mmCIF file of C-alpha atoms in Angstrom:
data_model
loop_
_atom_site.group_PDB
_atom_site.id
_atom_site.type_symbol
_atom_site.label_atom_id
_atom_site.label_comp_id
_atom_site.label_asym_id
_atom_site.label_seq_id
_atom_site.Cartn_x
_atom_site.Cartn_y
_atom_site.Cartn_z
ATOM 1 C CA MET H 1 -113.479 -20.523 -13.538
ATOM 2 C CA ASP H 2 -110.063 -20.051 -11.933
ATOM 3 C CA ARG H 3 -111.468 -21.194 -8.622
ATOM 4 C CA ASN H 4 -112.778 -24.459 -10.155
ATOM 5 C CA ARG H 5 -109.452 -25.079 -11.869
ATOM 6 C CA THR H 6 -107.589 -24.465 -8.628
ATOM 7 C CA HIS H 7 -109.931 -26.856 -6.830
ATOM 8 C CA ARG H 8 -109.371 -29.552 -9.470
ATOM 9 C CA ASN H 9 -105.601 -29.108 -9.303
ATOM 10 C CA ARG H 10 -105.683 -29.350 -5.537
ATOM 11 C CA ARG H 11 -107.723 -32.547 -5.669
ATOM 12 C CA ARG H 12 -105.330 -33.973 -8.256
ATOM 13 C CA VAL H 13 -102.305 -33.154 -6.083
ATOM 14 C CA LEU H 14 -103.975 -34.692 -3.035
ATOM 15 C CA ALA H 15 -104.822 -37.816 -5.035
ATOM 16 C CA TRP H 16 -101.212 -38.162 -6.201
ATOM 17 C CA MET H 17 -99.929 -37.629 -2.659
ATOM 18 C CA HIS H 18 -102.337 -40.278 -1.414
ATOM 19 C CA PHE H 19 -101.201 -42.698 -4.123
ATOM 20 C CA PHE H 20 -97.535 -41.991 -3.400
ATOM 21 C CA GLY H 21 -98.045 -42.506 0.333
ATOM 22 C CA LEU H 22 -99.770 -45.861 -0.276
ATOM 23 C CA PHE H 23 -96.952 -46.874 -2.610
ATOM 24 C CA ILE H 24 -94.315 -46.112 0.048
ATOM 25 C CA VAL H 25 -96.249 -48.027 2.721
ATOM 26 C CA MET H 26 -96.732 -51.048 0.450
ATOM 27 C CA ALA H 27 -93.063 -50.970 -0.550
ATOM 28 C CA ILE H 28 -92.023 -51.074 3.114
ATOM 29 C CA ILE H 29 -94.440 -53.953 3.783
ATOM 30 C CA CYS H 30 -93.192 -55.928 0.766
ATOM 31 C CA ILE H 31 -89.455 -55.509 1.493
ATOM 32 C CA PRO H 32 -89.205 -58.640 3.743
ATOM 33 C CA GLY H 33 -90.885 -60.786 1.092
ATOM 34 C CA LEU H 34 -88.683 -59.358 -1.637
ATOM 35 C CA TRP H 35 -85.607 -59.995 0.500
ATOM 36 C CA ILE H 36 -86.588 -63.663 0.935
ATOM 37 C CA VAL H 37 -87.024 -64.085 -2.823
ATOM 38 C CA LEU H 38 -83.651 -62.444 -3.536
ATOM 39 C CA ASN H 39 -81.884 -64.580 -0.921
ATOM 40 C CA SER H 40 -83.219 -67.745 -2.534
ATOM 41 C CA PHE H 41 -81.252 -66.857 -5.683
ATOM 42 C CA ARG H 42 -78.104 -65.573 -3.943
ATOM 43 C CA PRO H 43 -74.946 -67.540 -3.221
ATOM 44 C CA THR H 44 -74.319 -68.028 0.488
ATOM 45 C CA VAL H 45 -71.442 -65.530 0.373
ATOM 46 C CA GLU H 46 -73.768 -62.753 -0.806
ATOM 47 C CA ILE H 47 -76.452 -63.654 1.745
ATOM 48 C CA MET H 48 -73.994 -63.142 4.597
ATOM 49 C CA ALA H 49 -72.325 -60.084 3.015
ATOM 50 C CA LYS H 50 -72.194 -56.750 4.875
ATOM 51 C CA PRO H 51 -73.302 -54.319 3.571
ATOM 52 C CA PRO H 52 -76.102 -56.304 1.900
ATOM 53 C CA VAL H 53 -76.016 -57.009 -1.829
ATOM 54 C CA TRP H 54 -79.284 -55.902 -3.437
ATOM 55 C CA VAL H 55 -78.573 -57.187 -6.952
ATOM 56 C CA PRO H 56 -77.851 -60.926 -6.590
ATOM 57 C CA SER H 57 -75.650 -63.108 -8.771
ATOM 58 C CA PHE H 58 -78.563 -65.337 -9.733
ATOM 59 C CA THR H 59 -78.013 -69.010 -8.959
ATOM 60 C CA LEU H 60 -80.367 -71.976 -8.624
ATOM 61 C CA ASP H 61 -78.034 -73.942 -6.340
ATOM 62 C CA HIS H 62 -80.354 -73.643 -3.343
ATOM 63 C CA TYR H 63 -83.277 -75.048 -5.331
ATOM 64 C CA ARG H 64 -81.146 -77.849 -6.806
ATOM 65 C CA ALA H 65 -79.858 -78.785 -3.349
ATOM 66 C CA MET H 66 -83.371 -78.724 -1.931
ATOM 67 C CA PHE H 67 -84.606 -81.196 -4.561
ATOM 68 C CA GLY H 68 -81.638 -83.504 -4.080
ATOM 69 C CA GLY H 69 -79.007 -81.991 -6.348
ATOM 70 C CA ALA H 70 -75.562 -80.492 -5.797
ATOM 71 C CA GLY H 71 -74.364 -83.618 -3.985
ATOM 72 C CA GLU H 72 -76.806 -83.186 -1.074
ATOM 73 C CA GLY H 73 -79.582 -85.403 0.145
ATOM 74 C CA GLY H 74 -82.202 -82.736 -0.418
ATOM 75 C CA VAL H 75 -85.371 -81.977 1.488
ATOM 76 C CA PRO H 76 -88.563 -84.048 0.958
ATOM 77 C CA VAL H 77 -90.381 -81.035 -0.450
ATOM 78 C CA PHE H 78 -93.061 -83.042 -2.233
ATOM 79 C CA HIS H 79 -93.943 -84.921 0.955
ATOM 80 C CA TYR H 80 -94.189 -81.664 2.902
ATOM 81 C CA PHE H 81 -96.246 -80.061 0.140
ATOM 82 C CA ARG H 82 -98.619 -83.033 0.045
ATOM 83 C CA ASN H 83 -99.020 -82.976 3.825
ATOM 84 C CA SER H 84 -99.714 -79.231 3.843
ATOM 85 C CA LEU H 85 -102.216 -79.559 1.003
ATOM 86 C CA VAL H 86 -104.093 -82.480 2.569
ATOM 87 C CA VAL H 87 -104.245 -80.907 6.019
ATOM 88 C CA SER H 88 -105.100 -77.372 4.824
ATOM 89 C CA VAL H 89 -107.765 -78.337 2.275
ATOM 90 C CA THR H 90 -109.451 -80.913 4.521
ATOM 91 C CA SER H 91 -109.490 -78.678 7.595
ATOM 92 C CA THR H 92 -110.763 -75.737 5.530
ATOM 93 C CA VAL H 93 -113.645 -77.715 4.022
ATOM 94 C CA ILE H 94 -114.706 -79.083 7.408
ATOM 95 C CA ALA H 95 -114.324 -75.694 9.125
ATOM 96 C CA ILE H 96 -116.366 -73.943 6.430
ATOM 97 C CA LEU H 97 -119.180 -76.497 6.585
ATOM 98 C CA ILE H 98 -119.368 -76.276 10.379
ATOM 99 C CA GLY H 99 -118.730 -72.524 10.506
ATOM 100 C CA MET H 100 -121.275 -71.740 7.790
ATOM 101 C CA SER H 101 -123.922 -73.822 9.578
ATOM 102 C CA GLY H 102 -123.104 -72.147 12.884
ATOM 103 C CA GLY H 103 -123.043 -68.662 11.372
ATOM 104 C CA TYR H 104 -126.411 -69.248 9.722
ATOM 105 C CA ALA H 105 -127.884 -70.515 12.985
ATOM 106 C CA PHE H 106 -126.642 -67.472 14.912
ATOM 107 C CA ALA H 107 -127.942 -65.120 12.215
ATOM 108 C CA ARG H 108 -131.388 -66.680 11.692
ATOM 109 C CA TYR H 109 -132.482 -68.464 14.857
ATOM 110 C CA LYS H 110 -133.119 -67.536 18.458
ATOM 111 C CA PHE H 111 -132.153 -70.022 21.161
ATOM 112 C CA ARG H 112 -131.096 -70.058 24.799
ATOM 113 C CA PHE H 113 -127.623 -68.851 25.709
ATOM 114 C CA LYS H 114 -127.080 -67.659 22.140
ATOM 115 C CA GLY H 115 -124.999 -64.657 23.186
ATOM 116 C CA GLY H 116 -122.959 -66.615 25.726
ATOM 117 C CA ILE H 117 -122.133 -69.379 23.236
ATOM 118 C CA PHE H 118 -121.081 -66.825 20.633
ATOM 119 C CA VAL H 119 -118.839 -64.981 23.096
ATOM 120 C CA GLY H 120 -117.376 -68.298 24.229
ATOM 121 C CA LEU H 121 -116.427 -69.165 20.647
ATOM 122 C CA MET H 122 -114.726 -65.813 20.201
ATOM 123 C CA LEU H 123 -112.834 -66.178 23.487
ATOM 124 C CA PHE H 124 -111.621 -69.620 22.434
ATOM 125 C CA ARG H 125 -110.302 -68.138 19.205
ATOM 126 C CA ALA H 126 -108.422 -65.500 21.195
ATOM 127 C CA VAL H 127 -106.297 -68.143 22.944
ATOM 128 C CA PRO H 128 -102.849 -68.258 21.267
ATOM 129 C CA GLY H 129 -101.838 -71.550 19.707
ATOM 130 C CA VAL H 130 -98.562 -71.658 21.640
ATOM 131 C CA ALA H 131 -100.497 -71.847 24.911
ATOM 132 C CA LEU H 132 -102.339 -74.927 23.641
ATOM 133 C CA SER H 133 -99.311 -76.780 22.307
ATOM 134 C CA LEU H 134 -98.357 -78.612 25.527
ATOM 135 C CA PRO H 135 -101.913 -79.691 26.543
ATOM 136 C CA LEU H 136 -102.631 -80.831 22.995
ATOM 137 C CA PHE H 137 -99.356 -82.759 22.850
ATOM 138 C CA ILE H 138 -100.182 -84.611 26.079
ATOM 139 C CA VAL H 139 -103.763 -85.399 25.046
ATOM 140 C CA PHE H 140 -102.844 -86.437 21.497
ATOM 141 C CA ALA H 141 -99.995 -88.630 22.758
ATOM 142 C CA ARG H 142 -102.365 -90.492 25.084
ATOM 143 C CA VAL H 143 -105.060 -90.845 22.438
ATOM 144 C CA GLY H 144 -102.509 -91.958 19.841
ATOM 145 C CA ILE H 145 -103.123 -89.358 17.149
ATOM 146 C CA ILE H 146 -99.899 -87.396 17.466
ATOM 147 C CA ASP H 147 -97.789 -87.195 14.301
ATOM 148 C CA THR H 148 -100.846 -87.861 12.108
ATOM 149 C CA HIS H 149 -102.822 -85.893 9.547
ATOM 150 C CA PHE H 150 -105.997 -86.496 11.552
ATOM 151 C CA GLY H 151 -104.607 -84.840 14.676
ATOM 152 C CA LEU H 152 -103.428 -81.759 12.810
ATOM 153 C CA ILE H 153 -106.706 -81.473 10.897
ATOM 154 C CA LEU H 154 -108.611 -81.687 14.182
ATOM 155 C CA VAL H 155 -106.564 -78.838 15.651
ATOM 156 C CA TYR H 156 -106.955 -76.603 12.599
ATOM 157 C CA VAL H 157 -110.695 -77.197 12.422
ATOM 158 C CA ALA H 158 -110.998 -76.152 16.060
ATOM 159 C CA MET H 159 -108.904 -73.044 15.334
ATOM 160 C CA ASN H 160 -110.834 -71.981 12.233
ATOM 161 C CA VAL H 161 -114.435 -72.742 13.227
ATOM 162 C CA PRO H 162 -114.870 -69.739 15.607
ATOM 163 C CA PHE H 163 -113.516 -67.338 12.985
ATOM 164 C CA THR H 164 -115.678 -68.753 10.177
ATOM 165 C CA VAL H 165 -118.741 -68.685 12.437
ATOM 166 C CA TRP H 166 -118.128 -65.020 13.253
ATOM 167 C CA LEU H 167 -117.446 -64.084 9.631
ATOM 168 C CA THR H 168 -120.357 -65.967 8.034
ATOM 169 C CA ASP H 169 -122.715 -64.769 10.762
ATOM 170 C CA GLY H 170 -122.036 -61.199 9.647
ATOM 171 C CA PHE H 171 -122.635 -62.079 6.001
ATOM 172 C CA PHE H 172 -125.927 -63.889 6.613
ATOM 173 C CA ARG H 173 -127.173 -61.018 8.765
ATOM 174 C CA GLN H 174 -126.852 -58.761 5.715
ATOM 175 C CA ILE H 175 -129.271 -60.963 3.734
ATOM 176 C CA PRO H 176 -132.925 -59.994 4.252
ATOM 177 C CA GLY H 177 -134.956 -62.723 5.923
ATOM 178 C CA GLU H 178 -137.729 -62.116 3.401
ATOM 179 C CA LEU H 179 -135.688 -63.958 0.768
ATOM 180 C CA HIS H 180 -135.993 -67.396 2.330
ATOM 181 C CA GLU H 181 -139.589 -66.662 3.357
ATOM 182 C CA ALA H 182 -140.463 -65.911 -0.267
ATOM 183 C CA ALA H 183 -138.685 -69.081 -1.379
ATOM 184 C CA GLU H 184 -140.641 -71.157 1.134
ATOM 185 C CA ILE H 185 -143.888 -69.600 -0.082
ATOM 186 C CA ASP H 186 -142.917 -70.673 -3.619
ATOM 187 C CA GLY H 187 -142.624 -74.278 -2.432
ATOM 188 C CA CYS H 188 -138.994 -74.609 -1.305
ATOM 189 C CA THR H 189 -138.066 -76.362 1.888
ATOM 190 C CA ARG H 190 -135.865 -74.502 4.375
ATOM 191 C CA TRP H 191 -132.867 -76.489 3.104
ATOM 192 C CA GLN H 192 -133.655 -75.672 -0.543
ATOM 193 C CA ALA H 193 -134.227 -72.018 0.315
ATOM 194 C CA PHE H 194 -130.789 -71.880 1.910
ATOM 195 C CA TRP H 195 -128.859 -73.509 -0.953
ATOM 196 C CA LYS H 196 -130.792 -71.958 -3.853
ATOM 197 C CA VAL H 197 -131.472 -68.461 -2.515
ATOM 198 C CA GLU H 198 -129.382 -67.452 0.483
ATOM 199 C CA PHE H 199 -126.121 -69.282 -0.162
ATOM 200 C CA PRO H 200 -125.616 -67.811 -3.682
ATOM 201 C CA VAL H 201 -126.014 -64.314 -2.204
ATOM 202 C CA ALA H 202 -123.483 -64.975 0.563
ATOM 203 C CA ARG H 203 -121.147 -67.055 -1.616
ATOM 204 C CA SER H 204 -118.489 -64.350 -1.830
ATOM 205 C CA GLY H 205 -118.457 -63.986 1.944
ATOM 206 C CA VAL H 206 -118.135 -67.742 2.436
ATOM 207 C CA ALA H 207 -115.311 -67.797 -0.123
ATOM 208 C CA SER H 208 -113.411 -65.093 1.766
ATOM 209 C CA ALA H 209 -113.847 -67.057 5.017
ATOM 210 C CA ALA H 210 -112.505 -70.171 3.250
ATOM 211 C CA ILE H 211 -109.452 -68.268 2.008
ATOM 212 C CA PHE H 212 -108.588 -67.015 5.486
ATOM 213 C CA ALA H 213 -109.092 -70.490 6.964
ATOM 214 C CA PHE H 214 -106.887 -72.075 4.290
ATOM 215 C CA LEU H 215 -104.090 -69.537 4.742
ATOM 216 C CA THR H 216 -104.226 -69.967 8.524
ATOM 217 C CA SER H 217 -103.776 -73.730 8.181
ATOM 218 C CA TRP H 218 -101.190 -73.436 5.408
ATOM 219 C CA ASN H 219 -98.920 -71.028 7.297
ATOM 220 C CA GLU H 220 -99.349 -72.316 10.870
ATOM 221 C CA PHE H 221 -96.085 -73.339 12.500
ATOM 222 C CA ALA H 222 -96.259 -73.347 16.309
ATOM 223 C CA LEU H 223 -98.694 -76.245 16.751
ATOM 224 C CA ALA H 224 -97.500 -78.184 13.715
ATOM 225 C CA SER H 225 -93.913 -78.148 14.983
ATOM 226 C CA GLN H 226 -95.039 -79.728 18.276
ATOM 227 C CA LEU H 227 -97.535 -82.252 16.891
ATOM 228 C CA THR H 228 -95.559 -83.617 13.921
ATOM 229 C CA ARG H 229 -92.311 -85.558 13.881
ATOM 230 C CA SER H 230 -91.958 -87.690 10.741
ATOM 231 C CA THR H 231 -91.740 -86.866 7.043
ATOM 232 C CA GLY H 232 -95.166 -88.404 6.577
ATOM 233 C CA SER H 233 -96.859 -85.698 8.645
ATOM 234 C CA LYS H 234 -94.614 -82.598 8.633
ATOM 235 C CA THR H 235 -96.006 -79.569 6.822
ATOM 236 C CA MET H 236 -93.992 -77.053 4.818
ATOM 237 C CA PRO H 237 -93.544 -74.479 7.635
ATOM 238 C CA VAL H 238 -92.129 -77.225 9.847
ATOM 239 C CA GLY H 239 -89.942 -78.358 6.945
ATOM 240 C CA LEU H 240 -88.047 -75.082 7.225
ATOM 241 C CA LEU H 241 -86.375 -76.525 10.331
ATOM 242 C CA ASP H 242 -84.566 -79.031 8.101
ATOM 243 C CA PHE H 243 -82.214 -76.223 7.136
ATOM 244 C CA THR H 244 -81.066 -75.585 10.693
ATOM 245 C CA ALA H 245 -78.045 -77.428 12.087
ATOM 246 C CA GLU H 246 -76.409 -77.303 15.520
ATOM 247 C CA PHE H 247 -74.163 -74.346 14.712
ATOM 248 C CA THR H 248 -75.270 -73.112 11.276
ATOM 249 C CA ILE H 249 -78.400 -72.169 9.375
ATOM 250 C CA ASN H 250 -78.769 -72.685 5.637
ATOM 251 C CA TRP H 251 -80.426 -69.339 4.922
ATOM 252 C CA GLY H 252 -80.442 -69.855 1.163
ATOM 253 C CA GLY H 253 -82.212 -73.202 1.346
ATOM 254 C CA MET H 254 -84.638 -71.885 3.927
ATOM 255 C CA CYS H 255 -85.529 -68.917 1.709
ATOM 256 C CA ALA H 256 -85.945 -71.211 -1.314
ATOM 257 C CA LEU H 257 -88.435 -73.400 0.544
ATOM 258 C CA ALA H 258 -90.194 -70.276 1.853
ATOM 259 C CA VAL H 259 -90.654 -69.087 -1.746
ATOM 260 C CA LEU H 260 -92.174 -72.443 -2.708
ATOM 261 C CA MET H 261 -94.437 -72.207 0.332
ATOM 262 C CA ILE H 262 -95.578 -68.676 -0.556
ATOM 263 C CA LEU H 263 -96.330 -69.386 -4.235
ATOM 264 C CA PRO H 264 -99.509 -71.517 -3.777
ATOM 265 C CA ALA H 265 -100.957 -68.959 -1.368
ATOM 266 C CA LEU H 266 -100.259 -66.120 -3.822
ATOM 267 C CA ILE H 267 -101.723 -68.047 -6.750
ATOM 268 C CA LEU H 268 -104.858 -68.905 -4.777
ATOM 269 C CA THR H 269 -105.263 -65.294 -3.662
ATOM 270 C CA PHE H 270 -104.961 -63.989 -7.225
ATOM 271 C CA ILE H 271 -107.456 -66.560 -8.512
ATOM 272 C CA VAL H 272 -110.121 -65.779 -5.939
ATOM 273 C CA GLN H 273 -109.340 -62.109 -5.340
ATOM 274 C CA LYS H 274 -112.660 -61.112 -6.941
ATOM 275 C CA HIS H 275 -114.588 -63.163 -4.379
ATOM 276 C CA LEU H 276 -112.285 -62.001 -1.603
ATOM 277 C CA ILE H 277 -112.888 -58.296 -2.299
ATOM 278 C CA ALA H 278 -116.606 -58.866 -2.768
ATOM 279 C CA GLY H 279 -116.800 -60.775 0.502
ATOM 280 C CA LEU H 280 -114.903 -58.169 2.495
ATOM 281 C CA THR H 281 -117.089 -55.351 1.126
ATOM 282 C CA PHE H 282 -120.354 -57.331 1.379
ATOM 283 C CA GLY H 283 -123.003 -55.189 2.999
ATOM 284 C CA GLY H 284 -120.751 -52.134 3.008
ATOM 285 C CA VAL H 285 -122.878 -50.298 0.433
ATOM 286 C CA LYS H 286 -126.616 -50.142 0.730
ATOM 287 C CA GLY H 287 -128.890 -48.971 -1.991
#
């Protein structure tokens, strides 16, 4: 009896230590984000103060200035938000459609050079975006699609397709092939078997791939800063440069815009977190 109680107490202590360790790690990870939020509500004097001021004198001056108040011209936030939304949503939808089709083909069919094509896609995804910025700028300038939504969407689709192919390929491999065979025996075409039987099973995995693709497009800066110039095409990450001058940086305004940029991503993640967790753990437990 004493031995069982000691064992339970030990497990309880280990569980609390594990929880406390995770809390400390998460707190360290979240400190930069918390600091950005606090700076968006601080006066400029407190932002530059040394030692740092942890409890800010809350002010909305940075947000008012950003939207055209406080005697300043403001930043075209709504234009940047619209550009980011159009580019991110469109590129995500196209990348998911192409990536899901490619992932299904790699998971279900056998064809020549299948392994080489798959490896080639993964190697293309490994190339950093900064290395592609100059070649893309030259090509887009000659074609005439620089500083346009179409050019940025094209780039983001190319960036996200290899990742979505790899991710959805793993999800479709977890689905038994007997499912679509049974559906075809019941009278479904291959297309109907996919949409009515296989896609609902892998829906959570596809949703998680869509979330990652959207966040990649929403937060991307390196390529967008090189391929966009005007207010009609700049995205929100590029809009952060509006707060930099020749000799000064408006840290408060930059943090305020960063908060507005983070909010949609957080809201989306909270809304679809059920699908995200289910997609990431898909196939992890077998009965």
